[in-house]
Amino acid sequence: MGVRGAVNLLLITPEDLVEPDIAEIGGRRFRHVMEVLKLEERSGCCRAGMLGGRVGRAELLSVDHDAERMRLRLYWTAEPPPPLPAILVAALPRPKTFRKVLHAAVTLGVKHLIFIHAFKVDRSYWSSPVIGEKALREELLPALEQAGDTVLPVVEFRKRFKPFVEDEFPALCTGRRTLVAHPGATEFCTPSAEPLMLCIGPEGGFTEYEVALLCANGARAVTLGPRILRTEVAVPVLLARLCG
Amino acid sequence: MGVRGAVNLLLITPEDLVEPDIAEIGGRRFRHVMEVLKLEERSGCCRAGMLGGRVGRAELLSVDHDAERMRLRLYWTAEPPPPLPAILVAALPRPKTFRKVLHAAVTLGVKHLIFIHAFKVDRSYWSSPVIGEKALREELLPALEQAGDTVLPVVEFRKRFKPFVEDEFPALCTGRRTLVAHPGATEFCTPSAEPLMLCIGPEGGFTEYEVALLCANGARAVTLGPRILRTEVAVPVLLARLCG
């Protein structure tokens, strides 16, 4: 099992490269290599990956203790883990839950997340700083480092439910099994290797109108069973149960 | 999907009963009924359950606003949701993660949890107040209320790894598929309706010695796949994937 906030893979970005196979890094990653991994100069190695690219290892070449910078030689040897063939459409949760849901979905390999408005989404959630570009990146990179992945997901936000469902949703459904988790449904969810689009309602659920609109535009309602789960538990459970 | 911290079922305990079908409650539950459910006297109803017993509904009979107490008439009509046929054995996580793992497992219906020591478990976790009896009950009741369940799980703690695995574990394995999640394993986990015992390591994993001892005493090592997940994500994923 992974370590909380674990860097199971040191992420290198193109801006870190000083030569094609040599990176210079500082800051949070410098401290991690020094204090957690405790790599030694010229002999220490750790798992690494190029953001958006391959994975392999990084060898510590030299450390500038004063500047808190280090140089690493990079060896890319393999592809990152395969993505989960699933789009997650979720009613925007409260900020704390948003971060947990985002982390769970991204570590599980979801590469396309769409957070949408719904009747029971508190309007104030749309002004939370957690959905800003910078905060988002600060969630996404550690999630990739946790999972050992390099490929950033696409994270989108749609503040208007009806235009999204009527104008964009049908095209996204094409070629995908599209399911909406709904306590009122009678069909139980089953695993399948087919690409998936999973729609998750807000606290208190989608309204009957919202479920009907999703279903009229390509979704099928499924139940999770008799137990009601927090969104951050329901997302990993549904993804694990549905992606066969 | 459920509401965060949602009371999807008002839990009544035997101590609340003033008559066989009438309960008197105050405190947190009083405020929930007044402020969240906003039930009205003599007409308001909500889902309710008897701790350890059946579920049904509660009708608000009368409110004593000064004393912040209310009387409810109880109607039990159904059994609580079926338990998950799984024992969870987990290396004791850090306190914050412990609460998340406990919540996820209990809302999913696990009725027997055993938290154990392991080489990579920080000794300080064993003195955390979160594993005390009172704190535990404060986690368990809201988890039942979230899930709509009434049956408290058994939560046990074993501070010594080897005696637990050698002396208690083999008997627990009897008649159960017993799996230990281990990144080094090659066997992938598959769903089955068989009763399960799932063993989850600490941050950084069980040591090779620990995995070998678990396997010598009845467990089989399985991998989660190439992605490394936080414990609170791995637990719902594995339970969903393994309990068919």
PDB file of C-alpha atoms in Angstrom, chain A residues 29-224:
ATOM      1  CA  ARG A  29      11.544  17.650  -4.511  1.00  0.00           C
ATOM      2  CA  PHE A  30      15.085  18.545  -3.327  1.00  0.00           C
ATOM      3  CA  ARG A  31      13.988  18.142   0.279  1.00  0.00           C
ATOM      4  CA  HIS A  32      12.208  14.893  -0.486  1.00  0.00           C
ATOM      5  CA  VAL A  33      15.298  13.360  -2.101  1.00  0.00           C
ATOM      6  CA  MET A  34      17.541  14.542   0.747  1.00  0.00           C
ATOM      7  CA  GLU A  35      15.318  13.929   3.753  1.00  0.00           C
ATOM      8  CA  VAL A  36      12.975  11.082   2.846  1.00  0.00           C
ATOM      9  CA  LEU A  37      14.823   9.091   0.194  1.00  0.00           C
ATOM     10  CA  LYS A  38      18.209  10.096   1.674  1.00  0.00           C
ATOM     11  CA  LEU A  39      19.977   9.452  -1.635  1.00  0.00           C
ATOM     12  CA  GLU A  40      23.750   9.661  -1.699  1.00  0.00           C
ATOM     13  CA  GLU A  41      25.699  11.558  -4.305  1.00  0.00           C
ATOM     14  CA  ARG A  42      26.931   9.415  -7.243  1.00  0.00           C
ATOM     15  CA  SER A  43      25.315   6.213  -5.982  1.00  0.00           C
ATOM     16  CA  GLY A  44      21.714   7.022  -4.988  1.00  0.00           C
ATOM     17  CA  CYS A  45      18.881   6.146  -7.343  1.00  0.00           C
ATOM     18  CA  CYS A  46      15.123   6.511  -7.187  1.00  0.00           C
ATOM     19  CA  ARG A  47      12.098   5.897  -9.402  1.00  0.00           C
ATOM     20  CA  ALA A  48      11.371   8.871 -11.619  1.00  0.00           C
ATOM     21  CA  GLY A  49       9.178   9.852 -14.523  1.00  0.00           C
ATOM     22  CA  MET A  50       8.947  12.624 -17.091  1.00  0.00           C
ATOM     23  CA  LEU A  51       5.726  14.595 -16.803  1.00  0.00           C
ATOM     24  CA  GLY A  52       3.597  13.426 -19.721  1.00  0.00           C
ATOM     25  CA  GLY A  53       6.214  10.839 -20.707  1.00  0.00           C
ATOM     26  CA  ARG A  54       8.054   7.680 -19.731  1.00  0.00           C
ATOM     27  CA  VAL A  55       9.173   6.348 -16.368  1.00  0.00           C
ATOM     28  CA  GLY A  56      12.468   4.929 -15.155  1.00  0.00           C
ATOM     29  CA  ARG A  57      14.977   6.127 -12.608  1.00  0.00           C
ATOM     30  CA  ALA A  58      17.011   9.143 -11.593  1.00  0.00           C
ATOM     31  CA  GLU A  59      20.588   8.933 -10.334  1.00  0.00           C
ATOM     32  CA  LEU A  60      21.817  11.689  -8.013  1.00  0.00           C
ATOM     33  CA  LEU A  61      24.854  13.324  -9.624  1.00  0.00           C
ATOM     34  CA  SER A  62      25.608  16.319  -7.415  1.00  0.00           C
ATOM     35  CA  VAL A  63      24.101  18.408  -4.620  1.00  0.00           C
ATOM     36  CA  ASP A  64      24.464  22.144  -4.063  1.00  0.00           C
ATOM     37  CA  HIS A  65      23.569  22.326  -0.372  1.00  0.00           C
ATOM     38  CA  ASP A  66      23.711  26.138  -0.205  1.00  0.00           C
ATOM     39  CA  ALA A  67      21.396  26.684  -3.153  1.00  0.00           C
ATOM     40  CA  GLU A  68      19.279  23.618  -2.219  1.00  0.00           C
ATOM     41  CA  ARG A  69      19.531  22.342  -5.776  1.00  0.00           C
ATOM     42  CA  MET A  70      20.582  18.969  -7.176  1.00  0.00           C
ATOM     43  CA  ARG A  71      21.408  17.419 -10.524  1.00  0.00           C
ATOM     44  CA  LEU A  72      20.039  14.058 -11.567  1.00  0.00           C
ATOM     45  CA  ARG A  73      20.811  11.783 -14.520  1.00  0.00           C
ATOM     46  CA  LEU A  74      17.631  10.338 -15.995  1.00  0.00           C
ATOM     47  CA  TYR A  75      17.072   6.864 -17.447  1.00  0.00           C
ATOM     48  CA  TRP A  76      13.673   6.300 -19.046  1.00  0.00           C
ATOM     49  CA  THR A  77      12.915   2.619 -19.469  1.00  0.00           C
ATOM     50  CA  ALA A  78       9.152   2.040 -19.482  1.00  0.00           C
ATOM     51  CA  GLU A  79       5.719   3.473 -20.168  1.00  0.00           C
ATOM     52  CA  PRO A  80       3.664   4.870 -17.271  1.00  0.00           C
ATOM     53  CA  PRO A  81       0.814   2.673 -15.962  1.00  0.00           C
ATOM     54  CA  PRO A  82      -2.131   2.438 -18.361  1.00  0.00           C
ATOM     55  CA  PRO A  83      -4.945   4.951 -17.840  1.00  0.00           C
ATOM     56  CA  LEU A  84      -8.348   3.876 -16.554  1.00  0.00           C
ATOM     57  CA  PRO A  85     -10.732   3.997 -19.546  1.00  0.00           C
ATOM     58  CA  ALA A  86     -13.215   6.138 -17.657  1.00  0.00           C
ATOM     59  CA  ILE A  87     -14.517   9.690 -17.656  1.00  0.00           C
ATOM     60  CA  LEU A  88     -15.716  10.899 -14.258  1.00  0.00           C
ATOM     61  CA  VAL A  89     -18.538  13.446 -14.252  1.00  0.00           C
ATOM     62  CA  ALA A  90     -19.166  14.620 -10.695  1.00  0.00           C
ATOM     63  CA  ALA A  91     -21.356  17.297  -9.196  1.00  0.00           C
ATOM     64  CA  LEU A  92     -18.861  19.737  -7.667  1.00  0.00           C
ATOM     65  CA  PRO A  93     -18.410  18.644  -4.029  1.00  0.00           C
ATOM     66  CA  ARG A  94     -17.480  20.871  -1.088  1.00  0.00           C
ATOM     67  CA  PRO A  95     -13.775  21.870  -1.261  1.00  0.00           C
ATOM     68  CA  LYS A  96     -12.465  19.282   1.220  1.00  0.00           C
ATOM     69  CA  THR A  97     -14.336  16.482  -0.520  1.00  0.00           C
ATOM     70  CA  PHE A  98     -13.319  17.827  -3.942  1.00  0.00           C
ATOM     71  CA  ARG A  99      -9.662  17.289  -3.067  1.00  0.00           C
ATOM     72  CA  LYS A 100     -10.298  13.738  -1.838  1.00  0.00           C
ATOM     73  CA  VAL A 101     -12.377  12.798  -4.884  1.00  0.00           C
ATOM     74  CA  LEU A 102      -9.808  14.328  -7.239  1.00  0.00           C
ATOM     75  CA  HIS A 103      -6.977  12.448  -5.503  1.00  0.00           C
ATOM     76  CA  ALA A 104      -8.822   9.109  -5.561  1.00  0.00           C
ATOM     77  CA  ALA A 105      -9.823   9.394  -9.220  1.00  0.00           C
ATOM     78  CA  VAL A 106      -6.395  10.558 -10.398  1.00  0.00           C
ATOM     79  CA  THR A 107      -4.445   7.916  -8.476  1.00  0.00           C
ATOM     80  CA  LEU A 108      -6.801   5.313  -9.960  1.00  0.00           C
ATOM     81  CA  GLY A 109      -5.867   6.540 -13.448  1.00  0.00           C
ATOM     82  CA  VAL A 110      -8.885   8.602 -14.543  1.00  0.00           C
ATOM     83  CA  LYS A 111      -7.660  10.998 -17.256  1.00  0.00           C
ATOM     84  CA  HIS A 112     -10.782  13.072 -17.830  1.00  0.00           C
ATOM     85  CA  LEU A 113     -12.760  14.619 -14.991  1.00  0.00           C
ATOM     86  CA  ILE A 114     -15.665  17.009 -15.437  1.00  0.00           C
ATOM     87  CA  PHE A 115     -17.084  18.771 -12.390  1.00  0.00           C
ATOM     88  CA  ILE A 116     -20.545  20.110 -12.990  1.00  0.00           C
ATOM     89  CA  HIS A 117     -23.208  22.138 -11.271  1.00  0.00           C
ATOM     90  CA  ALA A 118     -26.381  20.489  -9.998  1.00  0.00           C
ATOM     91  CA  PHE A 119     -29.395  21.665  -8.016  1.00  0.00           C
ATOM     92  CA  LYS A 120     -27.948  20.535  -4.679  1.00  0.00           C
ATOM     93  CA  VAL A 121     -24.451  21.955  -5.310  1.00  0.00           C
ATOM     94  CA  ASP A 122     -23.903  24.949  -3.024  1.00  0.00           C
ATOM     95  CA  ARG A 123     -23.163  27.970  -5.262  1.00  0.00           C
ATOM     96  CA  SER A 124     -20.308  28.970  -2.937  1.00  0.00           C
ATOM     97  CA  TYR A 125     -18.287  25.923  -4.014  1.00  0.00           C
ATOM     98  CA  TRP A 126     -17.744  27.596  -7.393  1.00  0.00           C
ATOM     99  CA  SER A 127     -15.743  30.410  -5.805  1.00  0.00           C
ATOM    100  CA  SER A 128     -13.482  28.102  -3.786  1.00  0.00           C
ATOM    101  CA  PRO A 129      -9.763  28.533  -4.472  1.00  0.00           C
ATOM    102  CA  VAL A 130      -9.330  24.730  -4.625  1.00  0.00           C
ATOM    103  CA  ILE A 131     -10.691  24.698  -8.164  1.00  0.00           C
ATOM    104  CA  GLY A 132      -8.223  27.359  -9.353  1.00  0.00           C
ATOM    105  CA  GLU A 133      -5.507  26.359 -11.816  1.00  0.00           C
ATOM    106  CA  LYS A 134      -2.614  26.648  -9.355  1.00  0.00           C
ATOM    107  CA  ALA A 135      -4.346  24.768  -6.523  1.00  0.00           C
ATOM    108  CA  LEU A 136      -5.408  22.110  -8.972  1.00  0.00           C
ATOM    109  CA  ARG A 137      -1.830  21.524 -10.118  1.00  0.00           C
ATOM    110  CA  GLU A 138      -0.787  21.246  -6.469  1.00  0.00           C
ATOM    111  CA  GLU A 139      -3.262  18.384  -6.095  1.00  0.00           C
ATOM    112  CA  LEU A 140      -2.583  16.687  -9.409  1.00  0.00           C
ATOM    113  CA  LEU A 141       1.199  16.386  -9.292  1.00  0.00           C
ATOM    114  CA  PRO A 142       1.269  14.682  -5.851  1.00  0.00           C
ATOM    115  CA  ALA A 143      -1.502  12.352  -7.027  1.00  0.00           C
ATOM    116  CA  LEU A 144       0.648  11.307 -10.002  1.00  0.00           C
ATOM    117  CA  GLU A 145       3.674  10.916  -7.711  1.00  0.00           C
ATOM    118  CA  GLN A 146       1.585   8.760  -5.375  1.00  0.00           C
ATOM    119  CA  ALA A 147       0.319   6.524  -8.180  1.00  0.00           C
ATOM    120  CA  GLY A 148       3.631   6.307 -10.064  1.00  0.00           C
ATOM    121  CA  ASP A 149       2.047   7.949 -13.091  1.00  0.00           C
ATOM    122  CA  THR A 150       3.239  10.803 -15.337  1.00  0.00           C
ATOM    123  CA  VAL A 151       0.180  11.765 -17.367  1.00  0.00           C
ATOM    124  CA  LEU A 152      -1.846  14.734 -16.119  1.00  0.00           C
ATOM    125  CA  PRO A 153      -5.608  14.353 -16.444  1.00  0.00           C
ATOM    126  CA  VAL A 154      -7.853  16.903 -18.086  1.00  0.00           C
ATOM    127  CA  VAL A 155      -9.993  18.538 -15.398  1.00  0.00           C
ATOM    128  CA  GLU A 156     -12.936  20.615 -16.597  1.00  0.00           C
ATOM    129  CA  PHE A 157     -15.651  22.600 -14.885  1.00  0.00           C
ATOM    130  CA  ARG A 158     -19.166  23.260 -16.160  1.00  0.00           C
ATOM    131  CA  LYS A 159     -21.187  25.735 -14.166  1.00  0.00           C
ATOM    132  CA  ARG A 160     -24.442  25.108 -15.985  1.00  0.00           C
ATOM    133  CA  PHE A 161     -26.030  21.681 -15.759  1.00  0.00           C
ATOM    134  CA  LYS A 162     -28.570  21.727 -18.596  1.00  0.00           C
ATOM    135  CA  PRO A 163     -26.348  23.108 -21.389  1.00  0.00           C
ATOM    136  CA  PHE A 164     -23.637  20.620 -20.427  1.00  0.00           C
ATOM    137  CA  VAL A 165     -25.979  17.634 -20.440  1.00  0.00           C
ATOM    138  CA  GLU A 166     -27.818  18.627 -23.599  1.00  0.00           C
ATOM    139  CA  ASP A 167     -24.960  19.989 -25.699  1.00  0.00           C
ATOM    140  CA  GLU A 168     -21.772  18.155 -24.634  1.00  0.00           C
ATOM    141  CA  PHE A 169     -22.826  14.997 -22.846  1.00  0.00           C
ATOM    142  CA  PRO A 170     -24.271  13.021 -25.803  1.00  0.00           C
ATOM    143  CA  ALA A 171     -20.984  13.216 -27.730  1.00  0.00           C
ATOM    144  CA  LEU A 172     -19.030  12.076 -24.650  1.00  0.00           C
ATOM    145  CA  CYS A 173     -21.388   9.101 -24.318  1.00  0.00           C
ATOM    146  CA  THR A 174     -20.552   7.816 -27.794  1.00  0.00           C
ATOM    147  CA  GLY A 175     -18.805   4.460 -27.528  1.00  0.00           C
ATOM    148  CA  ARG A 176     -18.992   4.472 -23.726  1.00  0.00           C
ATOM    149  CA  ARG A 177     -21.123   2.771 -21.171  1.00  0.00           C
ATOM    150  CA  THR A 178     -22.533   5.818 -19.376  1.00  0.00           C
ATOM    151  CA  LEU A 179     -23.894   5.315 -15.880  1.00  0.00           C
ATOM    152  CA  VAL A 180     -25.334   7.624 -13.267  1.00  0.00           C
ATOM    153  CA  ALA A 181     -25.155   6.447  -9.667  1.00  0.00           C
ATOM    154  CA  HIS A 182     -28.636   6.903  -8.236  1.00  0.00           C
ATOM    155  CA  PRO A 183     -29.997   5.433  -5.018  1.00  0.00           C
ATOM    156  CA  GLY A 184     -33.452   5.162  -6.584  1.00  0.00           C
ATOM    157  CA  ALA A 185     -32.283   2.946  -9.456  1.00  0.00           C
ATOM    158  CA  THR A 186     -32.962  -0.789  -9.464  1.00  0.00           C
ATOM    159  CA  GLU A 187     -30.210  -1.935 -11.857  1.00  0.00           C
ATOM    160  CA  PHE A 188     -27.069  -3.008 -10.022  1.00  0.00           C
ATOM    161  CA  CYS A 189     -23.699  -2.020 -11.462  1.00  0.00           C
ATOM    162  CA  THR A 190     -21.556  -4.746 -13.021  1.00  0.00           C
ATOM    163  CA  PRO A 191     -17.955  -4.748 -14.268  1.00  0.00           C
ATOM    164  CA  SER A 192     -17.134  -4.409 -17.962  1.00  0.00           C
ATOM    165  CA  ALA A 193     -13.997  -3.752 -19.996  1.00  0.00           C
ATOM    166  CA  GLU A 194     -15.930  -1.203 -22.110  1.00  0.00           C
ATOM    167  CA  PRO A 195     -14.922   2.460 -21.757  1.00  0.00           C
ATOM    168  CA  LEU A 196     -16.973   4.075 -19.031  1.00  0.00           C
ATOM    169  CA  MET A 197     -18.451   7.441 -18.177  1.00  0.00           C
ATOM    170  CA  LEU A 198     -19.537   7.575 -14.546  1.00  0.00           C
ATOM    171  CA  CYS A 199     -21.774  10.372 -13.237  1.00  0.00           C
ATOM    172  CA  ILE A 200     -21.895  11.031  -9.503  1.00  0.00           C
ATOM    173  CA  GLY A 201     -24.389  13.361  -7.875  1.00  0.00           C
ATOM    174  CA  PRO A 202     -23.913  15.919  -5.121  1.00  0.00           C
ATOM    175  CA  GLU A 203     -24.527  15.432  -1.410  1.00  0.00           C
ATOM    176  CA  GLY A 204     -28.171  14.428  -1.282  1.00  0.00           C
ATOM    177  CA  GLY A 205     -28.070  13.139  -4.864  1.00  0.00           C
ATOM    178  CA  PHE A 206     -29.132  14.394  -8.269  1.00  0.00           C
ATOM    179  CA  THR A 207     -32.784  15.475  -8.404  1.00  0.00           C
ATOM    180  CA  GLU A 208     -35.244  13.278 -10.310  1.00  0.00           C
ATOM    181  CA  TYR A 209     -35.229  15.912 -13.066  1.00  0.00           C
ATOM    182  CA  GLU A 210     -31.439  15.775 -13.321  1.00  0.00           C
ATOM    183  CA  VAL A 211     -31.358  11.965 -13.446  1.00  0.00           C
ATOM    184  CA  ALA A 212     -34.076  12.023 -16.119  1.00  0.00           C
ATOM    185  CA  LEU A 213     -32.145  14.585 -18.195  1.00  0.00           C
ATOM    186  CA  LEU A 214     -28.917  12.551 -17.936  1.00  0.00           C
ATOM    187  CA  CYS A 215     -30.814   9.412 -18.948  1.00  0.00           C
ATOM    188  CA  ALA A 216     -32.535  11.180 -21.852  1.00  0.00           C
ATOM    189  CA  ASN A 217     -29.068  12.135 -23.095  1.00  0.00           C
ATOM    190  CA  GLY A 218     -27.394   8.752 -22.981  1.00  0.00           C
ATOM    191  CA  ALA A 219     -26.896   7.664 -19.351  1.00  0.00           C
ATOM    192  CA  ARG A 220     -28.354   4.678 -17.493  1.00  0.00           C
ATOM    193  CA  ALA A 221     -29.144   4.872 -13.782  1.00  0.00           C
ATOM    194  CA  VAL A 222     -27.561   2.211 -11.562  1.00  0.00           C
ATOM    195  CA  THR A 223     -27.695   1.663  -7.841  1.00  0.00           C
ATOM    196  CA  LEU A 224     -24.765   1.105  -5.519  1.00  0.00           C
TER     197      LEU A 224
END
